[in-house]
Coordinates of C-alpha atoms in Angstrom, one line a residue:
Chain A
Q30 CA 153.0 156.9 23.9
L31 CA 154.8 156.5 20.6
D32 CA 157.8 154.1 21.4
F33 CA 160.5 154.5 19.3
W34 CA 162.5 152.0 18.2
L35 CA 164.8 153.7 15.9
A36 CA 164.5 157.1 17.2
P37 CA 165.2 160.1 14.8
R38 CA 169.3 160.7 13.9
G39 CA 169.2 162.8 10.8
L40 CA 167.4 164.1 7.8
G41 CA 166.8 161.0 5.0
L42 CA 167.2 158.1 8.1
P43 CA 164.3 156.3 8.7
V44 CA 162.8 156.1 11.9
D45 CA 160.9 153.3 13.6
I46 CA 158.0 153.5 15.9
R47 CA 155.8 151.2 17.7
V48 CA 152.5 152.6 17.8
P49 CA 149.6 151.4 20.6
F50 CA 146.6 150.7 19.3
P51 CA 144.2 153.7 20.5
S52 CA 146.7 155.9 18.9
L53 CA 147.0 154.3 15.5
Q54 CA 144.6 156.2 13.6
A55 CA 145.8 159.9 15.0
V56 CA 149.5 158.8 14.1
K57 CA 148.4 158.0 10.3
A58 CA 146.5 160.8 9.9
H59 CA 149.3 163.4 11.3
L60 CA 151.9 161.4 8.9
E61 CA 149.5 161.7 6.1
A62 CA 148.9 165.2 6.5
D63 CA 152.4 166.0 6.6
G64 CA 153.2 163.9 3.8
V65 CA 155.3 161.7 5.2
S66 CA 155.8 158.2 3.8
Y67 CA 155.6 154.9 6.1
S68 CA 155.1 151.5 6.1
I69 CA 154.4 148.9 8.1
M70 CA 156.7 146.4 9.3
I71 CA 155.0 144.5 12.0
E72 CA 151.0 144.5 11.9
D73 CA 150.9 142.8 15.4
V74 CA 153.4 143.1 17.8
Q75 CA 151.5 141.4 20.1
A76 CA 150.6 138.3 18.4
L77 CA 154.5 138.2 17.8
L78 CA 155.5 138.2 21.5
D79 CA 152.9 135.4 22.0
E80 CA 154.3 133.4 19.6
E81 CA 157.6 133.5 21.1
Q82 CA 156.6 133.0 24.5
M83 CA 155.3 129.5 23.2
E84 CA 158.6 129.5 21.4
M85 CA 160.4 129.7 24.4
R86 CA 158.2 127.4 26.2
R87 CA 158.7 124.8 23.8
S88 CA 162.4 125.1 23.4
S89 CA 163.1 125.1 27.0
R90 CA 161.3 121.8 27.1
R91 CA 163.3 120.7 24.4
L92 CA 166.9 121.8 25.3
P93 CA 167.5 122.0 29.0
L94 CA 170.9 123.3 30.1
N95 CA 172.1 120.4 31.8
T96 CA 171.4 117.1 33.5
N97 CA 170.5 119.3 36.3
T98 CA 167.8 121.2 34.9
F99 CA 166.6 118.5 33.0
N100 CA 163.0 117.4 33.8
Y101 CA 162.8 113.6 34.9
E102 CA 159.6 114.3 36.4
A103 CA 158.0 114.0 32.9
Y104 CA 158.0 111.7 29.8
H105 CA 160.1 113.1 26.7
T106 CA 160.6 112.5 23.4
I107 CA 163.8 110.4 21.5
D108 CA 165.3 113.9 20.6
E109 CA 164.8 114.9 24.3
I110 CA 166.3 111.9 25.5
Y111 CA 169.2 111.7 23.0
N112 CA 170.0 115.5 23.8
F113 CA 170.0 114.5 27.4
M114 CA 172.4 111.4 26.8
D115 CA 175.0 114.0 25.2
M116 CA 175.0 116.3 28.0
L117 CA 175.1 113.6 30.2
V118 CA 178.8 112.7 28.4
A119 CA 179.6 116.2 28.1
E120 CA 179.4 116.8 31.9
N121 CA 180.9 113.4 33.0
P122 CA 183.4 112.8 30.6
N123 CA 185.5 110.4 32.4
L124 CA 182.8 108.1 33.5
V125 CA 180.2 108.2 30.7
S126 CA 180.8 107.3 27.2
K127 CA 178.1 106.9 24.1
L128 CA 178.3 104.1 22.1
E129 CA 176.4 103.2 18.8
I130 CA 175.8 99.8 18.4
G131 CA 173.9 99.5 15.7
R132 CA 170.7 101.6 13.6
S133 CA 167.1 100.3 13.6
T134 CA 164.8 99.5 10.5
E135 CA 164.2 103.1 10.2
N136 CA 168.0 104.0 10.5
R137 CA 168.0 105.6 14.0
P138 CA 170.9 105.4 15.8
L139 CA 170.6 102.4 18.8
Y140 CA 173.0 104.4 21.2
V141 CA 174.2 102.8 24.7
L142 CA 175.5 104.8 27.5
K143 CA 178.9 103.1 29.1
F144 CA 179.6 103.8 32.5
S145 CA 183.1 102.8 33.5
T146 CA 185.9 103.9 36.0
G147 CA 188.7 102.7 33.6
G148 CA 190.1 99.1 33.3
T149 CA 190.1 96.8 30.0
N150 CA 186.9 94.8 29.1
R151 CA 185.7 94.5 33.1
P152 CA 182.9 92.6 33.9
A153 CA 180.1 94.2 33.0
V154 CA 176.5 95.1 33.8
W155 CA 173.6 95.6 30.6
I156 CA 170.5 97.5 31.3
D157 CA 168.0 98.1 28.9
T158 CA 164.7 100.1 28.5
G159 CA 161.9 100.3 26.2
I160 CA 162.6 97.5 24.3
H161 CA 158.6 97.4 23.9
S162 CA 157.8 101.3 23.1
R163 CA 154.6 101.7 24.8
E164 CA 156.3 100.8 28.5
W165 CA 157.2 104.3 28.8
V166 CA 157.6 104.4 32.3
T167 CA 160.8 102.2 31.4
Q168 CA 162.7 104.7 29.1
A169 CA 161.8 107.7 31.2
S170 CA 163.2 105.2 34.2
G171 CA 166.5 104.3 32.2
V172 CA 167.1 108.5 31.7
W173 CA 167.1 108.7 35.9
F174 CA 169.3 105.3 36.1
A175 CA 171.7 106.9 34.1
K176 CA 171.6 110.7 36.4
K177 CA 171.5 108.4 39.6
I178 CA 174.8 106.6 38.4
V179 CA 176.6 109.9 37.8
Q180 CA 175.3 110.9 41.2
D181 CA 176.4 107.9 43.5
H182 CA 180.0 108.1 41.7
A183 CA 180.4 111.8 42.4
N184 CA 179.2 111.3 45.7
N185 CA 181.0 108.2 46.4
E186 CA 177.8 106.1 47.8
G187 CA 175.4 103.6 46.0
V188 CA 176.9 102.2 42.8
A189 CA 180.5 104.1 43.2
S190 CA 181.3 100.7 44.7
I191 CA 180.3 98.8 41.8
L192 CA 181.9 101.0 39.3
E193 CA 185.5 99.9 41.2
T194 CA 185.5 96.7 39.4
M195 CA 182.0 96.5 37.2
D196 CA 181.3 98.3 34.0
I197 CA 177.5 99.3 33.1
F198 CA 175.9 99.3 30.3
L199 CA 172.7 101.1 29.4
E200 CA 170.3 101.2 26.4
I201 CA 167.7 103.7 27.0
V202 CA 165.8 103.5 24.1
T203 CA 166.2 100.0 23.0
N204 CA 163.3 100.4 20.4
P205 CA 163.5 104.2 18.8
D206 CA 161.0 103.5 15.8
G207 CA 158.7 101.7 18.1
F208 CA 159.0 105.1 20.1
A209 CA 158.5 107.3 17.4
F210 CA 155.5 105.9 16.4
T211 CA 154.1 105.9 20.1
Q212 CA 154.6 109.5 19.7
T213 CA 153.1 109.9 16.8
K214 CA 150.6 107.7 15.7
N215 CA 149.5 105.1 18.2
R216 CA 150.3 105.1 21.9
L217 CA 149.9 101.7 22.3
W218 CA 152.3 100.3 19.7
R219 CA 154.8 97.8 21.0
K220 CA 157.1 96.4 18.1
T221 CA 159.6 97.6 16.1
R222 CA 158.6 98.9 12.5
S223 CA 160.3 96.2 10.4
K224 CA 158.7 95.2 7.3
H225 CA 158.5 91.7 5.9
S226 CA 157.5 90.5 2.4
G227 CA 154.3 88.6 2.5
S228 CA 152.3 90.7 4.8
I229 CA 150.7 94.5 5.3
C230 CA 151.4 94.2 8.9
V231 CA 154.3 96.0 10.2
G232 CA 156.5 95.3 13.1
V233 CA 158.0 92.2 15.0
D234 CA 157.7 91.5 18.5
P235 CA 161.5 92.0 19.8
N236 CA 161.0 90.3 23.0
R237 CA 160.4 87.0 20.8
N238 CA 162.9 87.5 18.0
W239 CA 165.6 86.0 20.3
D240 CA 167.3 82.9 19.4
A241 CA 166.0 80.7 22.7
G242 CA 163.3 78.6 21.6
F243 CA 162.4 80.6 18.7
G244 CA 159.0 79.9 16.8
E245 CA 157.9 77.5 19.6
A246 CA 154.7 78.0 21.3
G247 CA 154.8 81.1 23.2
A248 CA 155.1 83.7 20.1
S249 CA 153.2 84.1 17.1
G250 CA 154.0 83.2 13.2
N251 CA 151.2 86.0 11.9
A252 CA 152.8 89.1 11.6
C253 CA 149.5 91.2 12.5
S254 CA 150.2 89.9 15.9
D255 CA 151.8 91.6 18.7
T256 CA 153.8 88.7 19.2
Y257 CA 155.1 88.0 16.2
H258 CA 158.4 86.6 16.1
G259 CA 159.5 87.7 13.0
P260 CA 161.0 85.7 9.8
Y261 CA 163.9 84.3 11.8
P262 CA 165.6 84.8 14.7
N263 CA 167.4 88.5 15.4
S264 CA 165.9 89.5 12.0
E265 CA 165.3 92.7 14.1
P266 CA 168.3 94.7 14.1
E267 CA 167.2 96.3 17.4
V268 CA 167.8 93.0 18.4
K269 CA 171.0 91.6 16.4
S270 CA 172.8 94.4 17.7
I271 CA 172.3 93.6 21.3
V272 CA 173.1 89.8 20.2
D273 CA 176.7 90.9 18.3
F274 CA 177.9 93.6 21.3
V275 CA 176.7 90.7 24.1
K276 CA 179.2 88.7 22.4
S277 CA 181.8 90.4 20.9
H278 CA 182.1 92.0 24.6
G279 CA 182.4 88.7 26.1
N280 CA 182.2 89.4 29.9
I281 CA 178.8 90.4 30.8
K282 CA 177.9 89.3 34.3
A283 CA 174.4 90.2 34.8
F284 CA 171.7 91.2 32.1
I285 CA 168.4 93.2 33.1
S286 CA 165.5 94.0 30.6
I287 CA 163.2 95.9 31.9
H288 CA 159.2 96.5 30.9
S289 CA 156.0 97.3 32.0
Y290 CA 153.4 96.7 33.2
S291 CA 152.8 94.3 36.4
Q292 CA 154.9 95.1 39.0
L293 CA 157.2 91.0 38.6
L294 CA 160.4 90.1 38.4
L295 CA 161.3 87.4 36.1
Y296 CA 163.8 84.8 35.7
P297 CA 164.5 82.3 33.0
Y298 CA 163.2 80.2 31.2
G299 CA 159.5 81.3 29.4
Y300 CA 159.7 79.2 26.5
T301 CA 160.1 75.7 28.4
E302 CA 158.8 74.1 31.8
T303 CA 162.2 73.0 32.5
P304 CA 163.9 75.1 35.6
V305 CA 167.3 76.8 34.8
P306 CA 170.1 74.8 36.7
D307 CA 170.6 78.2 38.9
Q308 CA 166.8 78.4 39.4
Q309 CA 167.2 78.4 43.5
E310 CA 169.7 81.2 43.2
L311 CA 167.8 83.3 41.0
H312 CA 164.8 82.9 43.3
E313 CA 166.6 84.0 46.1
I314 CA 168.5 86.8 44.5
S315 CA 164.5 87.9 43.4
A316 CA 163.4 87.8 46.7
K317 CA 166.0 90.1 48.4
A318 CA 165.6 92.4 45.4
V319 CA 161.9 92.6 45.7
A320 CA 162.4 93.0 49.1
A321 CA 164.7 96.2 48.6
L322 CA 162.1 97.5 46.1
S323 CA 159.3 97.4 48.7
S324 CA 161.0 99.1 51.2
L325 CA 160.6 102.4 49.9
H326 CA 157.4 102.8 48.7
G327 CA 155.6 99.8 49.5
T328 CA 155.0 98.7 46.3
K329 CA 154.5 94.8 46.1
F330 CA 156.1 93.0 43.2
K331 CA 155.8 89.3 42.5
Y332 CA 158.3 87.1 41.3
G333 CA 159.5 83.4 39.4
S334 CA 160.1 82.4 36.3
I335 CA 158.6 83.8 33.3
I336 CA 156.5 80.3 32.2
T337 CA 155.3 80.1 35.8
T338 CA 154.7 83.6 36.6
I339 CA 153.1 85.3 33.7
Y340 CA 152.8 83.0 30.3
R341 CA 155.0 80.6 27.9
A342 CA 157.2 82.8 25.9
S343 CA 159.6 81.8 23.6
G344 CA 162.3 83.8 21.6
G345 CA 162.7 85.9 24.7
T346 CA 165.6 88.0 25.5
I347 CA 166.9 86.8 28.8
D348 CA 166.1 82.8 28.0
W349 CA 169.2 83.8 25.2
T350 CA 171.0 85.9 27.4
Y351 CA 170.8 82.8 30.0
N352 CA 171.8 80.3 27.6
Q353 CA 174.8 82.5 26.3
G354 CA 176.1 82.2 30.0
I355 CA 175.1 85.4 31.5
K356 CA 173.8 83.8 34.8
Y357 CA 172.1 86.9 36.2
S358 CA 169.5 87.6 33.8
F359 CA 166.5 89.1 34.8
T360 CA 163.3 90.9 33.4
F361 CA 161.2 93.8 35.1
E362 CA 157.6 94.4 34.6
L363 CA 157.2 98.0 36.3
R364 CA 154.3 99.6 37.7
D365 CA 151.4 99.4 37.7
T366 CA 149.2 96.7 37.8
G367 CA 146.8 97.4 35.5
R368 CA 145.2 100.6 36.9
Y369 CA 146.7 102.9 34.2
G370 CA 149.0 100.2 32.8
F371 CA 151.0 101.5 29.8
L372 CA 149.7 104.9 30.3
L373 CA 151.3 105.2 33.7
P374 CA 151.0 108.9 35.2
A375 CA 154.3 111.0 34.5
K376 CA 154.1 111.7 38.7
Q377 CA 154.7 108.3 38.9
I378 CA 158.1 108.1 37.0
I379 CA 160.7 109.1 39.8
P380 CA 158.7 106.8 42.6
T381 CA 159.1 104.2 40.2
A382 CA 162.6 104.5 39.4
E383 CA 164.0 104.8 42.6
E384 CA 162.2 102.0 44.3
T385 CA 163.5 100.0 40.9
W386 CA 167.0 100.7 41.5
L387 CA 167.2 99.6 45.0
A388 CA 166.3 95.9 43.0
L389 CA 168.7 96.5 40.3
K390 CA 171.2 97.3 42.9
V391 CA 170.9 94.0 45.0
I392 CA 171.3 92.3 41.1
M393 CA 174.3 94.0 40.7
E394 CA 175.9 93.7 44.0
H395 CA 175.5 89.9 43.7
A396 CA 176.8 89.7 40.3
Q397 CA 179.8 91.7 42.2
N398 CA 180.3 89.5 44.8
N399 CA 179.7 86.2 43.0
S400 CA 182.1 86.2 40.1
Y401 CA 182.1 83.3 37.8
Chain B
R16 CA 139.9 67.7 44.8
A17 CA 140.5 71.3 44.9
M18 CA 144.2 72.2 44.2
E19 CA 146.0 75.0 46.0
L20 CA 147.4 77.4 43.6
P21 CA 150.7 79.6 44.1
P22 CA 149.2 83.6 43.9
S23 CA 152.4 84.3 42.1
H24 CA 151.2 81.7 39.3
F25 CA 149.7 83.1 36.7
P26 CA 146.5 80.9 36.4
A27 CA 145.2 82.5 39.6
A28 CA 145.8 86.2 38.6
R29 CA 143.9 85.4 35.4
A30 CA 141.1 84.3 37.5
A31 CA 141.3 87.2 39.5
A32 CA 140.9 89.6 36.6
V33 CA 137.7 87.9 35.8
A34 CA 136.6 88.5 39.2
L35 CA 137.4 92.2 39.1
G36 CA 136.0 92.9 35.9
Y37 CA 132.6 91.1 37.2
L38 CA 132.8 92.8 40.6
R39 CA 133.6 96.4 38.8
Y40 CA 130.5 95.8 36.8
L41 CA 128.2 94.8 40.1
R42 CA 129.5 97.1 42.1
G43 CA 131.3 100.3 40.6
G44 CA 130.3 103.6 39.7
P45 CA 130.9 106.9 38.9
G46 CA 132.0 107.4 42.7
R47 CA 133.5 104.1 43.0
G48 CA 136.6 102.3 41.3
L49 CA 137.1 98.8 42.7
E50 CA 140.7 97.9 42.4
L51 CA 142.7 94.5 43.3
R52 CA 145.0 95.2 46.4
E53 CA 146.0 91.7 46.9
L54 CA 145.0 87.9 45.9
R55 CA 145.5 86.2 49.0
R56 CA 144.6 82.4 48.3
A57 CA 143.1 80.7 45.1
R58 CA 142.3 76.9 45.0
R59 CA 141.3 75.1 41.6
Q60 CA 139.0 72.4 41.0
D61 CA 138.6 70.6 38.1
I62 CA 135.0 69.4 37.6
S63 CA 134.7 66.5 34.8
D64 CA 132.5 67.7 32.2
V65 CA 131.5 71.2 33.4
G66 CA 135.0 72.8 33.5
H67 CA 137.3 74.8 36.0
K68 CA 136.5 76.2 39.1
Y69 CA 138.7 78.6 41.0
C70 CA 137.9 79.9 44.4
L71 CA 139.5 83.0 45.3
E72 CA 140.3 85.3 48.5
L73 CA 141.0 88.9 47.6
E74 CA 141.6 91.8 49.1
L75 CA 140.1 95.1 47.0
E76 CA 140.6 98.6 47.5
D77 CA 137.9 101.7 46.5
V78 CA 140.7 104.1 44.6
L79 CA 138.6 106.9 46.4
D80 CA 138.8 106.1 49.5
K81 CA 142.7 103.8 49.5
D82 CA 143.2 103.9 53.4
R83 CA 140.8 101.1 53.7
T84 CA 140.6 97.7 51.9
V85 CA 137.4 95.0 51.8
S86 CA 138.0 91.4 51.7
C87 CA 135.7 89.3 49.3
T88 CA 135.7 85.7 48.0
A89 CA 134.8 84.9 44.6
E90 CA 134.6 81.8 42.4
V91 CA 135.2 82.0 38.9
L92 CA 134.1 78.9 36.7
Y93 CA 135.4 78.8 33.3
H94 CA 133.0 76.5 31.2
L95 CA 134.7 73.8 29.1
G96 CA 134.8 73.3 25.4
S97 CA 136.1 75.9 22.8
K98 CA 132.3 77.5 22.5
A99 CA 132.5 81.5 23.6
S100 CA 130.8 81.3 26.8
A101 CA 131.3 83.4 29.4
P102 CA 132.5 82.4 32.9
D103 CA 130.4 82.1 35.5
V104 CA 131.4 84.4 38.6
Q105 CA 130.0 84.8 42.1
V106 CA 131.6 87.1 44.6
T107 CA 130.8 87.7 48.2
V108 CA 132.0 91.2 49.7
Q109 CA 132.9 91.3 53.4
G110 CA 131.9 94.4 55.0
E111 CA 130.4 97.5 53.6
L112 CA 131.9 99.6 50.5
R113 CA 131.8 103.4 51.2
S114 CA 128.7 105.0 50.3
T115 CA 128.6 106.9 47.3
E116 CA 125.3 108.4 47.1
E117 CA 126.3 112.1 47.6
A118 CA 128.8 111.9 44.7
D119 CA 126.5 109.4 42.6
K120 CA 123.4 112.5 42.6
E121 CA 126.2 115.3 42.1
F122 CA 127.4 113.5 38.8
Y123 CA 123.7 112.6 37.5
N124 CA 122.9 116.1 38.3
W125 CA 126.1 117.7 36.6
I126 CA 125.2 115.7 33.7
R127 CA 121.6 115.8 33.3
S128 CA 122.3 119.9 33.5
L129 CA 124.4 119.7 30.4
E130 CA 122.8 121.7 27.5
K131 CA 125.4 119.7 24.7
E132 CA 126.0 115.9 25.2
L133 CA 129.3 115.1 26.5
V134 CA 132.0 113.8 24.4
A135 CA 135.7 113.1 25.2
E136 CA 138.7 111.1 24.1
N137 CA 141.7 109.6 25.4
I138 CA 141.3 108.9 28.9
P139 CA 143.8 109.0 30.3
D140 CA 145.9 110.6 27.5
S141 CA 149.5 109.7 26.6
Q142 CA 150.7 110.8 29.7
G143 CA 148.7 109.1 31.8
N144 CA 146.3 112.3 32.9
V145 CA 142.8 111.9 33.6
P146 CA 140.9 115.6 34.0
P147 CA 139.6 115.7 37.4
E148 CA 135.9 116.3 35.8
L149 CA 136.3 113.4 33.6
E150 CA 137.2 111.1 36.7
P151 CA 133.6 109.8 37.2
I152 CA 133.3 109.2 33.1
H153 CA 136.9 106.9 33.7
L154 CA 135.2 104.8 36.7
L155 CA 132.1 104.3 34.7
A156 CA 134.4 102.8 31.6
W157 CA 135.7 100.8 34.9
V158 CA 131.9 99.5 35.0
A159 CA 131.4 99.2 31.2
S160 CA 134.7 97.5 30.7
G161 CA 134.1 95.2 33.7
Y162 CA 131.6 93.5 31.9
V163 CA 133.2 92.9 28.5
I164 CA 136.1 91.5 30.7
W165 CA 133.8 89.0 32.2
Q166 CA 132.2 88.3 29.2
N167 CA 135.1 87.5 26.9
S168 CA 137.6 86.0 29.7
S169 CA 138.9 82.4 29.4
E170 CA 142.1 80.7 31.0
N171 CA 143.9 81.9 28.4
T172 CA 143.5 85.6 29.1
K173 CA 144.2 88.4 31.2
L174 CA 142.1 91.6 30.2
H175 CA 142.5 95.0 31.3
L176 CA 141.3 98.6 30.5
A177 CA 144.1 100.0 28.5
Q178 CA 142.4 103.4 27.7
V179 CA 138.8 105.2 26.9
K180 CA 139.1 106.2 23.2
H181 CA 136.0 107.8 23.1
V182 CA 132.8 108.4 25.1
K183 CA 129.4 110.2 24.2
Q184 CA 127.1 110.8 26.2
V185 CA 123.6 110.2 24.6
K186 CA 120.6 111.6 26.0
R187 CA 117.4 109.5 26.9
S188 CA 114.0 110.4 27.2
D189 CA 113.7 107.8 30.6
E190 CA 115.6 108.6 33.7
D191 CA 118.9 106.7 32.7
L192 CA 122.5 108.3 31.7
Q193 CA 123.7 106.7 28.4
F194 CA 127.3 106.8 27.5
D195 CA 128.5 105.1 24.5
Y196 CA 132.2 104.3 25.1
V197 CA 134.6 102.7 23.0
V198 CA 137.0 101.2 25.4
L199 CA 141.0 99.8 24.5
L200 CA 141.1 96.4 26.2
H201 CA 144.7 95.4 26.4
D202 CA 145.2 91.2 27.0
M203 CA 148.4 90.4 28.7
V204 CA 148.7 87.1 27.6
S205 CA 148.4 87.8 23.2
Q206 CA 149.5 91.5 24.0
E207 CA 146.8 92.7 21.6
V208 CA 145.0 96.0 22.3
L209 CA 141.6 95.7 20.9
P210 CA 138.7 98.5 20.7
W211 CA 135.2 97.8 21.9
Q212 CA 131.9 99.6 21.5
V213 CA 130.0 99.3 24.4
T214 CA 126.9 101.1 25.6
L215 CA 126.5 101.8 29.0
L216 CA 122.9 102.9 31.0
W217 CA 123.7 104.4 34.7
H218 CA 120.9 105.3 36.9
P219 CA 121.8 106.5 40.7
Q220 CA 119.5 103.9 42.2
R221 CA 119.1 101.5 39.6
G222 CA 123.2 101.1 39.0
A223 CA 124.5 100.3 35.8
R224 CA 123.7 97.9 33.1
V225 CA 125.4 97.5 29.4
S226 CA 122.7 97.7 26.8
Q227 CA 124.8 96.7 23.8
C228 CA 128.4 95.4 23.3
H229 CA 130.6 95.1 20.1
A230 CA 133.5 93.3 19.5
P231 CA 136.7 94.5 17.6
G232 CA 135.6 94.5 13.9
A233 CA 131.8 94.3 14.5
G234 CA 130.0 97.6 12.5
N235 CA 127.5 99.7 13.9

């Protein structure tokens, strides 16, 4: 039962043998009795095999072969998501490109995927997920959206018609430092990871750091608070990079920022009770979007302005984008309503992404059909 | 005097969260987890020198019996003034909640039969998983946190159980089961997540009661 890994070839050449455990003593005795010198190369082959199995399982999780074998039903690490992006671009070079719009406080790249069938600076839709790092179903949905856009285009259905005249920009990991922190240290971390002088507390709420009612009621001036607005508007590179991008692009027509949880579709304002001039139109779009969302799995969403539906919040993303002239500015709060909250089971990722996509399409189609 | 409130506006939603917490404390158990299916109607009455009273019509479901719902009316009275005082809550459940006698007995006997006291943490885990055998412990955490939510809510908070950080069973000489929980509560309004220590006693016939409750930062 000896398994020769290197068979006898000639005098003076070594022989390698795997010896099953029950034969060990007999083989040793035999070699020693005949004066054959030996050394042990591997003490325990089974242990090596077990380790290799584990590594294979881990690495097959880390590096799927392509975006068809990627597991959309699971939560992923930053590396896995960044790898997914590169694969998506490599598989669809004529549709998808990856832009680096800046770097986070801890110097992680801030990547945006651009989906375009051509043209120059076409009117565009912006979607971001994961600006609050603990809202894991959002980054996971962002990954699903990216694949969905590519599939629709390949099958000439769904958003393929949107892509005929518009570009889509998708930032999946909008707060990578926070996201890394939720994976390693604190699953319920919300903010960025910036340090500002004068406080031991870390991080700024990236959804209070925009220049719209900055610092007014609806945000905290305490650096230890989860709604800390930061020392000044756009102090956070995660926010500033989007501000710079939006301003230099100049042709974004719809801006959608995705959060969880609460099952709400919200439009501006959060920092003031004054309704936006386009209130009625945004309200009607919301009604339609929410109906489309609900049609798939029956998930019920409420909708309205931020300040009436959820709370007063100042320095918020879509208040700023609306004031920049991006009329179709919306925020989603995805599943659920508190049963699992931020810790949404992974098996709900795909249903959540699927239903949300229907609502996003309503908004994108409206933007396409109502140019301004 | 009573003002109709749009159910999609936050004041009604916050009052509903208080009513749900109270109801979970009163009627929840290892075999019953009550969830809000829908807030149907809300009215508010400002009572001078007393406070704000919310009258709610709710539709509830038991997460272990999702095919049916139960209607309920609730009154939540937030007292005036900044002195920390729990809202007064009254609820009337219309109709019957599914009986949990079998499940309760099974759970009770299982815990009593354990040689080592049960200890668990991070329920659900980061990916939202709850091992099936720990689901009753999870639902008892809803009971415990329901109490904390009821006792610590105001019109400016909306509290939810974010995660059970830690739970330890403590064997007792009487017939109650005792679980010492550390629960993380998320306040939707301030967005803070804060740990609360709660000691819950439970008995299949007598139900649940909180014997101790420490605010975040309070020592043992």
